CSV table of C-alpha atoms in Angstrom, one decimal:
chain,number,residue,atom,x,y,z
Q,37,MET,CA,-56.1,147.9,66.2
Q,38,LEU,CA,-59.8,147.5,66.2
Q,39,TYR,CA,-60.7,144.4,64.1
Q,40,TRP,CA,-63.6,144.6,61.7
Q,41,GLN,CA,-65.0,141.4,63.4
Q,42,SER,CA,-65.2,143.4,66.6
Q,43,VAL,CA,-67.2,146.2,65.0
Q,44,ALA,CA,-69.5,143.6,63.3
Q,45,SER,CA,-70.1,141.9,66.7
Q,46,PHE,CA,-71.3,145.2,68.2
Q,47,PHE,CA,-74.0,145.5,65.5
Q,48,ILE,CA,-74.9,141.9,65.7
Q,49,ILE,CA,-75.7,142.2,69.4
Q,50,PHE,CA,-77.3,145.6,69.2
Q,51,PHE,CA,-79.5,145.2,66.2
Q,52,GLY,CA,-80.1,141.5,66.8
Q,53,TYR,CA,-81.6,142.2,70.2
Q,54,ASN,CA,-83.8,145.0,68.8
Q,55,ILE,CA,-85.0,143.1,65.7
Q,56,MET,CA,-85.9,140.0,67.7
Q,57,SER,CA,-87.7,142.0,70.5
Q,58,LEU,CA,-89.6,144.1,68.0
Q,59,GLY,CA,-90.5,141.0,66.0
Q,60,LEU,CA,-92.0,139.3,69.0
Q,61,ARG,CA,-94.0,142.3,70.0
Q,62,ALA,CA,-95.3,142.8,66.4
Q,63,TYR,CA,-96.2,139.2,65.8
Q,64,TYR,CA,-97.8,138.4,69.1
Q,65,TYR,CA,-98.8,141.6,70.9
Q,66,GLN,CA,-99.9,143.6,68.0
Q,67,ASN,CA,-101.8,140.8,66.2
Q,68,SER,CA,-103.9,139.7,69.2
Q,69,ASP,CA,-107.3,141.0,70.4
Q,70,PRO,CA,-107.4,141.3,74.2
Q,71,LYS,CA,-111.2,141.0,74.1
Q,72,LYS,CA,-110.9,137.5,72.7
Q,73,PRO,CA,-109.5,135.1,75.3
Q,74,ASN,CA,-108.6,132.5,72.6
Q,75,ASP,CA,-106.3,135.1,71.1
Q,76,LEU,CA,-104.1,135.0,74.2
Q,77,PHE,CA,-103.2,131.3,74.1
Q,78,TRP,CA,-99.6,132.3,73.6
Q,79,LYS,CA,-99.3,134.5,76.8
Q,80,THR,CA,-97.6,133.2,80.0
Q,81,GLN,CA,-99.9,135.5,82.0
Q,82,PRO,CA,-103.1,135.8,79.9
Q,83,GLN,CA,-104.8,137.8,82.6
Q,84,ASN,CA,-102.4,140.7,81.9
Q,85,LYS,CA,-103.9,142.3,78.8
Q,86,LYS,CA,-102.7,145.9,79.2
Q,87,ASN,CA,-100.4,146.1,76.3
Q,88,VAL,CA,-102.0,143.6,73.9
Q,89,GLY,CA,-103.8,144.9,70.8
Q,90,PRO,CA,-103.3,146.7,67.5
Q,91,GLN,CA,-100.4,148.9,68.5
Q,92,SER,CA,-97.5,150.1,66.4
Q,93,PRO,CA,-94.8,147.5,66.9
Q,94,LEU,CA,-92.1,150.1,66.4
Q,95,PHE,CA,-93.2,152.5,69.1
Q,96,ALA,CA,-95.6,150.8,71.5
Q,97,HIS,CA,-92.9,149.4,73.7
Q,98,TRP,CA,-91.6,152.9,74.5
Q,99,PHE,CA,-95.0,154.1,75.7
Q,100,LYS,CA,-96.7,151.0,77.1
Q,101,GLU,CA,-98.7,151.3,80.3
Q,102,GLY,CA,-96.7,150.7,83.4
Q,103,ARG,CA,-93.4,151.5,81.9
Q,104,ALA,CA,-90.8,152.6,84.5
Q,105,SER,CA,-89.8,156.3,84.2
Q,106,ASP,CA,-86.1,155.5,83.8
Q,107,HIS,CA,-86.6,152.4,81.7
Q,108,HIS,CA,-85.4,153.9,78.4
Q,109,ILE,CA,-82.2,155.3,80.0
Q,110,LEU,CA,-81.2,152.1,81.8
Q,111,ALA,CA,-82.2,149.7,79.0
Q,112,SER,CA,-80.2,151.7,76.5
Q,113,ILE,CA,-77.1,151.7,78.8
Q,114,ASN,CA,-77.4,148.0,79.4
Q,115,LEU,CA,-77.8,147.1,75.7
Q,116,LEU,CA,-74.8,149.3,75.0
Q,117,LEU,CA,-72.8,147.5,77.7
Q,118,ALA,CA,-73.8,144.1,76.3
Q,119,SER,CA,-72.7,145.2,72.8
Q,120,LEU,CA,-69.4,146.6,74.0
Q,121,ALA,CA,-68.7,143.5,76.0
Q,122,MET,CA,-69.1,141.5,72.8
Q,123,VAL,CA,-66.6,143.9,71.1
Q,124,PHE,CA,-64.1,143.4,73.9
Q,125,THR,CA,-64.5,139.6,73.8
Q,126,THR,CA,-64.2,139.5,70.0
Q,127,GLN,CA,-61.2,141.7,70.1
Q,128,MET,CA,-59.5,139.4,72.6
Q,129,ILE,CA,-60.4,136.4,70.4
Q,130,MET,CA,-58.9,138.0,67.3
Q,131,MET,CA,-55.7,138.9,69.3
Q,132,GLY,CA,-55.3,135.3,70.5
Q,133,LYS,CA,-55.9,136.2,74.1
Q,134,THR,CA,-58.5,133.5,74.7
Q,135,LYS,CA,-58.7,129.7,74.5
Q,136,MET,CA,-60.7,129.9,71.2
Q,137,TYR,CA,-59.5,127.6,68.3
Q,138,TRP,CA,-60.6,127.5,64.7
Q,139,THR,CA,-60.0,124.1,63.4
Q,140,THR,CA,-61.2,120.6,64.4
Q,141,GLU,CA,-57.9,119.0,63.3
Q,142,GLY,CA,-56.5,116.8,66.1
Q,143,ARG,CA,-59.6,117.3,68.2
Q,144,SER,CA,-61.7,114.3,69.4
Q,145,PHE,CA,-65.5,114.1,69.2
Q,146,PHE,CA,-65.6,114.1,73.0
Q,147,GLU,CA,-63.6,117.3,73.1
Q,148,LEU,CA,-65.7,119.1,70.4
Q,149,LEU,CA,-69.0,118.1,71.8
Q,150,PHE,CA,-68.7,118.0,75.6
Q,151,ILE,CA,-65.7,120.3,76.4
Q,152,SER,CA,-66.2,122.9,73.6
Q,153,THR,CA,-70.0,122.9,73.4
Q,154,VAL,CA,-71.6,121.5,76.5
Q,155,LEU,CA,-69.2,122.6,79.2
Q,156,PRO,CA,-69.5,126.4,78.4
Q,157,VAL,CA,-73.3,126.1,78.8
Q,158,VAL,CA,-72.9,124.3,82.1
Q,159,TRP,CA,-70.3,126.8,83.3
Q,160,GLN,CA,-72.7,129.7,82.6
Q,161,CYS,CA,-75.7,127.9,84.2
Q,162,VAL,CA,-73.8,127.1,87.4
Q,163,ILE,CA,-72.2,130.5,87.9
Q,164,GLU,CA,-75.4,132.4,86.9
Q,165,TYR,CA,-77.5,130.4,89.3
Q,166,PHE,CA,-75.4,131.3,92.4
Q,167,TRP,CA,-74.9,134.9,91.1
Q,168,HIS,CA,-78.7,135.1,90.8
Q,169,ARG,CA,-79.2,133.6,94.3
Q,170,MET,CA,-76.8,136.2,95.7
Q,171,MET,CA,-78.7,139.0,94.0
Q,172,HIS,CA,-81.8,137.8,96.0
Q,173,LEU,CA,-80.0,138.3,99.3
Q,174,PRO,CA,-81.6,141.3,101.1
Q,175,TRP,CA,-78.6,143.6,100.8
Q,176,PHE,CA,-78.1,143.0,97.0
Q,177,TYR,CA,-81.8,142.8,96.2
Q,178,LYS,CA,-82.6,146.2,97.8
Q,179,ARG,CA,-79.7,147.9,96.1
Q,180,PHE,CA,-79.6,146.2,92.7
Q,181,HIS,CA,-81.9,143.4,91.8
Q,182,LYS,CA,-85.2,144.8,92.9
Q,183,LEU,CA,-85.0,147.1,89.9
Q,184,HIS,CA,-85.2,144.2,87.5
Q,185,HIS,CA,-88.3,142.8,89.4
Q,186,TYR,CA,-90.2,146.0,88.7
Q,187,TYR,CA,-92.0,144.1,86.0
Q,188,LYS,CA,-94.0,141.2,87.4
Q,189,SER,CA,-95.2,140.2,83.9
Q,190,PRO,CA,-92.2,140.9,81.6
Q,191,GLU,CA,-92.7,141.7,77.9
Q,192,PRO,CA,-90.2,142.3,75.1
Q,193,PHE,CA,-87.5,144.9,76.1
Q,194,ASP,CA,-88.1,144.5,79.8
Q,195,ASP,CA,-85.1,142.2,80.3
Q,196,MET,CA,-82.8,145.2,79.9
Q,197,TYR,CA,-84.3,147.0,82.8
Q,198,ILE,CA,-81.6,146.2,85.3
Q,199,HIS,CA,-79.1,148.0,87.4
Q,200,PRO,CA,-76.0,148.6,85.2
Q,201,LEU,CA,-73.6,147.3,87.9
Q,202,GLU,CA,-75.6,144.0,88.0
Q,203,ALA,CA,-75.7,143.9,84.3
Q,204,PHE,CA,-71.9,144.3,84.1
Q,205,GLY,CA,-71.5,141.5,86.6
Q,206,TYR,CA,-73.7,139.2,84.6
Q,207,TYR,CA,-71.9,140.1,81.3
Q,208,CYS,CA,-68.6,139.0,82.9
Q,209,ILE,CA,-70.2,135.6,83.4
Q,210,LEU,CA,-71.9,135.5,80.0
Q,211,TYR,CA,-68.8,136.3,78.0
Q,212,SER,CA,-66.3,134.3,80.2
Q,213,PRO,CA,-66.3,130.8,78.6
Q,214,PRO,CA,-63.8,131.5,75.8
Q,215,PHE,CA,-61.4,132.9,78.4
Q,216,VAL,CA,-61.4,129.8,80.6
Q,217,ILE,CA,-62.6,126.9,78.4
Q,218,PRO,CA,-61.0,125.7,75.1
Q,219,MET,CA,-63.8,126.4,72.6
Q,220,HIS,CA,-64.2,126.0,68.8
Q,221,PHE,CA,-65.4,129.1,67.1
Q,222,TYR,CA,-68.7,127.5,66.1
Q,223,SER,CA,-69.3,126.3,69.6
Q,224,PHE,CA,-69.0,129.9,70.8
Q,225,VAL,CA,-71.5,131.0,68.1
Q,226,PHE,CA,-73.9,128.3,69.3
Q,227,TYR,CA,-73.4,129.4,72.9
Q,228,MET,CA,-74.1,133.1,72.2
Q,229,VAL,CA,-77.1,132.3,70.1
Q,230,LEU,CA,-78.5,130.0,72.8
Q,231,MET,CA,-78.0,132.5,75.6
Q,232,GLY,CA,-79.2,135.5,73.5
Q,233,LEU,CA,-82.4,133.8,72.4
Q,234,THR,CA,-83.3,132.4,75.8
Q,235,GLY,CA,-82.5,135.7,77.5
Q,236,ILE,CA,-85.0,137.5,75.3
Q,237,LEU,CA,-87.6,134.7,75.3
Q,238,ASP,CA,-87.5,134.4,79.1
Q,239,HIS,CA,-88.7,138.0,79.4
Q,240,CYS,CA,-91.1,138.2,76.5
Q,241,GLY,CA,-94.3,137.0,78.1
Q,242,ILE,CA,-94.8,134.4,75.4
Q,243,ILE,CA,-95.0,130.7,75.9
Q,244,VAL,CA,-92.1,128.9,74.3
Q,245,ARG,CA,-91.7,125.3,75.4
Q,246,ILE,CA,-89.4,122.4,74.5
Q,247,PRO,CA,-90.6,119.5,76.6
Q,248,GLY,CA,-88.0,118.3,79.1
Q,249,VAL,CA,-85.6,121.0,78.0
Q,250,TYR,CA,-86.9,124.6,78.2
Q,251,ASP,CA,-90.0,126.6,79.2
Q,252,THR,CA,-90.3,130.4,79.3
Q,253,SER,CA,-93.1,130.1,81.9
Q,254,HIS,CA,-90.5,129.1,84.5
Q,255,HIS,CA,-88.6,132.4,84.5
Q,256,ASP,CA,-91.9,134.3,84.1
Q,257,LEU,CA,-93.0,132.7,87.4
Q,258,HIS,CA,-89.8,133.9,89.0
Q,259,HIS,CA,-90.7,137.5,88.1
Q,260,LEU,CA,-94.2,137.0,89.5
Q,261,LYS,CA,-93.1,135.3,92.8
Q,262,THR,CA,-89.4,136.3,93.1
Q,263,HIS,CA,-88.5,133.4,95.5
Q,264,CYS,CA,-88.2,130.5,93.0
Q,265,ASN,CA,-86.8,129.5,89.6
Q,266,TYR,CA,-83.4,131.3,89.7
Q,267,SER,CA,-81.5,129.2,87.1
Q,268,PHE,CA,-81.1,130.3,83.5
Q,269,PRO,CA,-81.8,129.1,80.9
Q,270,PHE,CA,-82.5,125.5,82.2
Q,271,VAL,CA,-84.2,124.5,85.5
Q,272,HIS,CA,-81.9,121.6,86.5
Q,273,LEU,CA,-80.1,123.5,89.2
Q,274,ASP,CA,-83.3,124.8,90.6
Q,275,ILE,CA,-84.6,121.2,90.9
Q,276,LEU,CA,-81.2,120.1,92.4
Q,277,PHE,CA,-81.3,122.8,95.1
Q,278,ARG,CA,-85.0,122.6,95.6
Q,279,THR,CA,-85.7,126.2,94.4
Q,280,PHE,CA,-87.9,125.1,91.5
Q,281,GLU,CA,-91.6,125.7,91.2
Q,282,GLY,CA,-93.8,124.6,88.3
Q,283,GLU,CA,-94.0,121.6,86.0
Q,284,PHE,CA,-91.1,119.7,84.4
Q,285,MET,CA,-91.2,116.4,82.5
Q,286,GLY,CA,-94.6,115.6,83.9
Q,287,PHE,CA,-93.8,116.3,87.5
Q,288,HIS,CA,-95.2,119.2,89.5
Q,289,TYR,CA,-92.8,120.9,91.9
Q,290,SER,CA,-94.1,123.2,94.7
Q,291,LYS,CA,-91.6,125.3,96.6
Q,292,PRO,CA,-92.8,126.7,100.0
Q,293,CYS,CA,-92.2,130.3,100.6
Q,294,ARG,CA,-90.0,131.1,103.5
Q,295,ALA,CA,-90.0,134.6,105.2
Q,296,LYS,CA,-86.3,135.1,104.8
Q,297,GLU,CA,-86.6,134.6,101.0
Q,298,LEU,CA,-89.3,137.2,100.5
Q,299,THR,CA,-87.1,140.1,99.5
Q,300,LYS,CA,-89.8,142.2,97.8
């Protein structure tokens, strides 16, 4: 039996993604004048003005300059995959096949905050970091990940331009926490909102910064240089493994390029 919650989760992911991406493009890209440098204060790469200006927010992203010829097909497939993965996860939750729980009764503050809420984020960050590093190994990069790096200055809707097999692998990571970690329902909602928002923001070309916590320019630099800033959505693992380049908490980090890492 397909639960109504599973059906609802499909539309939340599908339309939530489109509404947020369209909103960012309409508010920032459409309302800015590329001839006025002060109008581009929000852009991570202000020198890239190709798709900024009074364009229709509903259709400009389909026809923007530099769009990959197969972008629409792959992006649609991957958004459908993400939405169906949410359906599967919700279905498993409703059938009691995960470690999700619904009440706080008998649960300690430590369990609710750290195990249920913080640990899933850490789990995703760690696995995603090494998954991403693997995708930059020459064999994987040439066959899969290079596609995602087609855009050196990503904008809304560019995040879904990725090889479907790579996307499927990442969705297994993204939706895995409730299967392996005891989570309260609200912790899972928080986790999905956090990952969904930062996933879109990291590829929107817009500066969003929470000092000491999060900065969209870090992943934007990854698309520009490819050899640094692999972690998502926070940079701590990059700093730990010395793969971070940029500024964080008042410190500037510079990561030297090594020939074996240049997989362009």
